[in-house]
Amino acid sequence: MHEFKYIGNELHCETVKISDIAKKVDTPFYLYSYKTLLDHYYKLKKAFSSINPLICFSMKANSNLAVLRALIKEGAGLDIVSGGELYKALRIGANPKRIVYASVGKTDKEIREAIKNKILLFNVESVPELDLINTVAQKLKRKVDVSLRINPGVEVDTHNFIATARQDNKFGLDLDTVKFLFSNLKRMSNVNLIGVHIHIGSQITESHPFIEAINIISSFVDELKKDGVRLKYFNIGGGLGIIYREETPQTAQGFAKAVLPYLKKLRLKIILEPGRFICGNAGILVTGVLYIKDTRFKRFIIVDAGMNDLIRPALYDAYHEILPIVESKFKSQNLEKADIVGPICESADFLAKERPMPRLESGDLLAVMGAGAYGFSMSSNYNSRPRCAEVMVIRGKFYVVKKAESYKDLVKGEIIPKVLR
Ligand code: LLP
């Protein structure tokens, strides 16, 4: 469910006509619905209300400050993966005691900053990382709380690039290593091992892989209990899938119903790290048609958004629905297959392939749906294209929440050495 709907003949974001926004903001731009964002957060919060979990929004999905601010105002915590994300989180006034930090490659500097800022937990992914956290904590004369990320080794039906719990993935620790670490706690004078973490992958539409993973962790936690180890946290990660095409993902309620019986038995504080579920359908990419190019083989609809703006189709062959801002464009005509492509010099620069589309013309506006997660956050300056603007509709008004970059921004920080002058 989301708040991008046709009212009359025109696609709206909540009550605001998208074509009106496009009169003020150059395309391409990302457009977010505040209401959809909050609705999804509350769907999850309500579904899990019986255990009152800490919901840490995974900010890699969308780290726009306004998006983050909207969520933390409602009590969300944040799942971070870098010093940059910590910086942004603190900038918007996030409570460090609601920040958890994953990533397989935390640097010395990042660890120091996170300890100094007193985040809730590190999700540790390797033994040398744990050693480094211990050393840094020692130097800072602090004792820090740590969860160990366990790779439960479950198969997940999703794109290979976003499955993270197979035995041969780089993420997390295997159970034997985790057991070893818990039984050799003494050598870690400055860390408290107080939790376990999993994140089995992304865009998962069924509950059974979660249940399988949770069961593996539950038996493990029981074993630890027998050995006298008391944990406080179990972080079940993110990964809840959304509808891009014809998926029938579990609802927040369905997911909660499936996993709650297992989670309740554990009697631990549960942490969730949803990203896509909260912001995926809360955002679209608005793009303008530049040219229609008919070749002997194909029709190309060339638009002003490229793979630098939205890389998901190029990287994962991801499907995003593409809607005309004016609905009658689609309804009144015979549709013909076309590739919707960007201006970038790569054949992978497409938003859709072989998509039934009406006859469009230069200046028509299109909405690339489901672009709120891993859209802007994965954008780049490839082909020296400034990153586009981000806009949010809040209670009937729209706000530019990030200005489009300028050409000047493109050269920021670049230096021509004297010898070349
Ligand atoms: N927690 C951890 C430790 C993660 O690595 C991730 C995502 C999440 C939570 C949030 O997962 P979500 O709820 O959003 O599925 N760029 C890809 C997705 C990569 C996901 C990386 N990790 C895409 O565009 O589909």
PDB file of N, CA and C and ligand atoms in Angstrom, residues 58 60 79 149 162 197 199 202-203 238-239 273-276 312 316 374 378, ligand 1:
ATOM      1  N   SER A  58      17.055   0.582   8.681  1.00  0.00           N
ATOM      2  CA  SER A  58      18.347   0.328   8.049  1.00  0.00           C
ATOM      3  C   SER A  58      18.634   1.468   7.082  1.00  0.00           C
ATOM      4  N   LYS A  60      20.907   2.368   5.159  1.00  0.00           N
ATOM      5  CA  LYS A  60      21.512   2.211   3.824  1.00  0.00           C
ATOM      6  C   LYS A  60      20.429   2.241   2.747  1.00  0.00           C
ATOM      7  N   ASP A  79      19.901   1.403  12.048  1.00  0.00           N
ATOM      8  CA  ASP A  79      20.930   0.388  11.775  1.00  0.00           C
ATOM      9  C   ASP A  79      21.924   1.056  10.839  1.00  0.00           C
ATOM     10  N   ARG A 149      27.248 -11.405  14.967  1.00  0.00           N
ATOM     11  CA  ARG A 149      26.394 -11.736  13.818  1.00  0.00           C
ATOM     12  C   ARG A 149      26.658 -13.170  13.411  1.00  0.00           C
ATOM     13  N   ILE A 162      21.876 -10.300  -3.030  1.00  0.00           N
ATOM     14  CA  ILE A 162      21.318  -9.800  -1.770  1.00  0.00           C
ATOM     15  C   ILE A 162      20.917 -10.921  -0.810  1.00  0.00           C
ATOM     16  N   HIS A 197      22.988 -11.633  16.417  1.00  0.00           N
ATOM     17  CA  HIS A 197      22.402 -10.905  15.301  1.00  0.00           C
ATOM     18  C   HIS A 197      22.369 -11.809  14.090  1.00  0.00           C
ATOM     19  N   HIS A 199      21.084 -11.482   9.753  1.00  0.00           N
ATOM     20  CA  HIS A 199      20.387 -10.779   8.658  1.00  0.00           C
ATOM     21  C   HIS A 199      20.548 -11.701   7.471  1.00  0.00           C
ATOM     22  N   SER A 202      17.781  -9.928   1.640  1.00  0.00           N
ATOM     23  CA  SER A 202      16.870  -8.811   1.398  1.00  0.00           C
ATOM     24  C   SER A 202      15.814  -9.217   0.373  1.00  0.00           C
ATOM     25  N   GLN A 203      14.682  -8.494   0.384  1.00  0.00           N
ATOM     26  CA  GLN A 203      13.559  -8.781  -0.522  1.00  0.00           C
ATOM     27  C   GLN A 203      13.139 -10.256  -0.379  1.00  0.00           C
ATOM     28  N   GLY A 238      16.953  -7.349   8.859  1.00  0.00           N
ATOM     29  CA  GLY A 238      15.871  -6.819   8.009  1.00  0.00           C
ATOM     30  C   GLY A 238      15.517  -7.868   6.981  1.00  0.00           C
ATOM     31  N   GLY A 239      15.116  -7.429   5.808  1.00  0.00           N
ATOM     32  CA  GLY A 239      14.927  -8.378   4.721  1.00  0.00           C
ATOM     33  C   GLY A 239      13.516  -8.541   4.214  1.00  0.00           C
ATOM     34  N   GLU A 273      15.662  -4.759  11.890  1.00  0.00           N
ATOM     35  CA  GLU A 273      16.406  -3.791  11.068  1.00  0.00           C
ATOM     36  C   GLU A 273      15.793  -3.654   9.674  1.00  0.00           C
ATOM     37  N   PRO A 274      14.541  -3.261   9.595  1.00  0.00           N
ATOM     38  CA  PRO A 274      13.929  -3.163   8.263  1.00  0.00           C
ATOM     39  C   PRO A 274      14.418  -1.938   7.508  1.00  0.00           C
ATOM     40  N   GLY A 275      14.633  -2.094   6.217  1.00  0.00           N
ATOM     41  CA  GLY A 275      14.969  -0.944   5.373  1.00  0.00           C
ATOM     42  C   GLY A 275      13.889  -0.803   4.318  1.00  0.00           C
ATOM     43  N   ARG A 276      13.963  -1.716   3.320  1.00  0.00           N
ATOM     44  CA  ARG A 276      13.059  -1.670   2.171  1.00  0.00           C
ATOM     45  C   ARG A 276      11.578  -1.649   2.585  1.00  0.00           C
ATOM     46  N   ARG A 312      19.268  -0.208  -9.709  1.00  0.00           N
ATOM     47  CA  ARG A 312      18.722  -1.537  -9.430  1.00  0.00           C
ATOM     48  C   ARG A 312      18.421  -2.373 -10.693  1.00  0.00           C
ATOM     49  N   TYR A 316      20.666  -5.651 -10.626  1.00  0.00           N
ATOM     50  CA  TYR A 316      19.977  -6.885 -10.222  1.00  0.00           C
ATOM     51  C   TYR A 316      18.923  -7.328 -11.225  1.00  0.00           C
ATOM     52  N   TYR A 374      17.053   1.949  -1.692  1.00  0.00           N
ATOM     53  CA  TYR A 374      18.213   1.646  -2.534  1.00  0.00           C
ATOM     54  C   TYR A 374      18.099   2.351  -3.892  1.00  0.00           C
ATOM     55  N   MET A 378      21.922   4.575  -3.621  1.00  0.00           N
ATOM     56  CA  MET A 378      22.916   3.896  -4.459  1.00  0.00           C
ATOM     57  C   MET A 378      23.235   4.711  -5.711  1.00  0.00           C
TER      58      MET A 378
HETATM   59  N1  LLP B   1      20.439  -5.252   8.231  1.00  0.00           N
HETATM   60  C1  LLP B   1      21.579  -5.559   7.592  1.00  0.00           C
HETATM   61  C2  LLP B   1      22.720  -6.036   8.367  1.00  0.00           C
HETATM   62  C3  LLP B   1      21.659  -5.405   6.196  1.00  0.00           C
HETATM   63  O1  LLP B   1      22.794  -5.709   5.559  1.00  0.00           O
HETATM   64  C4  LLP B   1      20.542  -4.930   5.467  1.00  0.00           C
HETATM   65  C5  LLP B   1      20.594  -4.762   4.012  1.00  0.00           C
HETATM   66  C6  LLP B   1      19.368  -4.614   6.188  1.00  0.00           C
HETATM   67  C7  LLP B   1      19.355  -4.806   7.577  1.00  0.00           C
HETATM   68  C8  LLP B   1      18.130  -4.078   5.533  1.00  0.00           C
HETATM   69  O2  LLP B   1      17.609  -4.991   4.639  1.00  0.00           O
HETATM   70  P1  LLP B   1      16.163  -4.722   3.990  1.00  0.00           P
HETATM   71  O3  LLP B   1      15.146  -4.714   5.102  1.00  0.00           O
HETATM   72  O4  LLP B   1      16.201  -3.415   3.310  1.00  0.00           O
HETATM   73  O5  LLP B   1      15.975  -5.840   3.062  1.00  0.00           O
HETATM   74  N2  LLP B   1      20.811  -2.861  -2.697  1.00  0.00           N
HETATM   75  C9  LLP B   1      19.945  -4.017  -2.638  1.00  0.00           C
HETATM   76  C10 LLP B   1      19.646  -4.414  -1.210  1.00  0.00           C
HETATM   77  C11 LLP B   1      20.886  -4.639  -0.381  1.00  0.00           C
HETATM   78  C12 LLP B   1      20.581  -4.948   1.057  1.00  0.00           C
HETATM   79  C13 LLP B   1      21.808  -4.852   1.906  1.00  0.00           C
HETATM   80  N3  LLP B   1      21.593  -5.088   3.303  1.00  0.00           N
HETATM   81  C14 LLP B   1      18.683  -3.742  -3.454  1.00  0.00           C
HETATM   82  O6  LLP B   1      18.582  -2.673  -4.055  1.00  0.00           O
HETATM   83  O7  LLP B   1      17.814  -4.606  -3.529  1.00  0.00           O
END
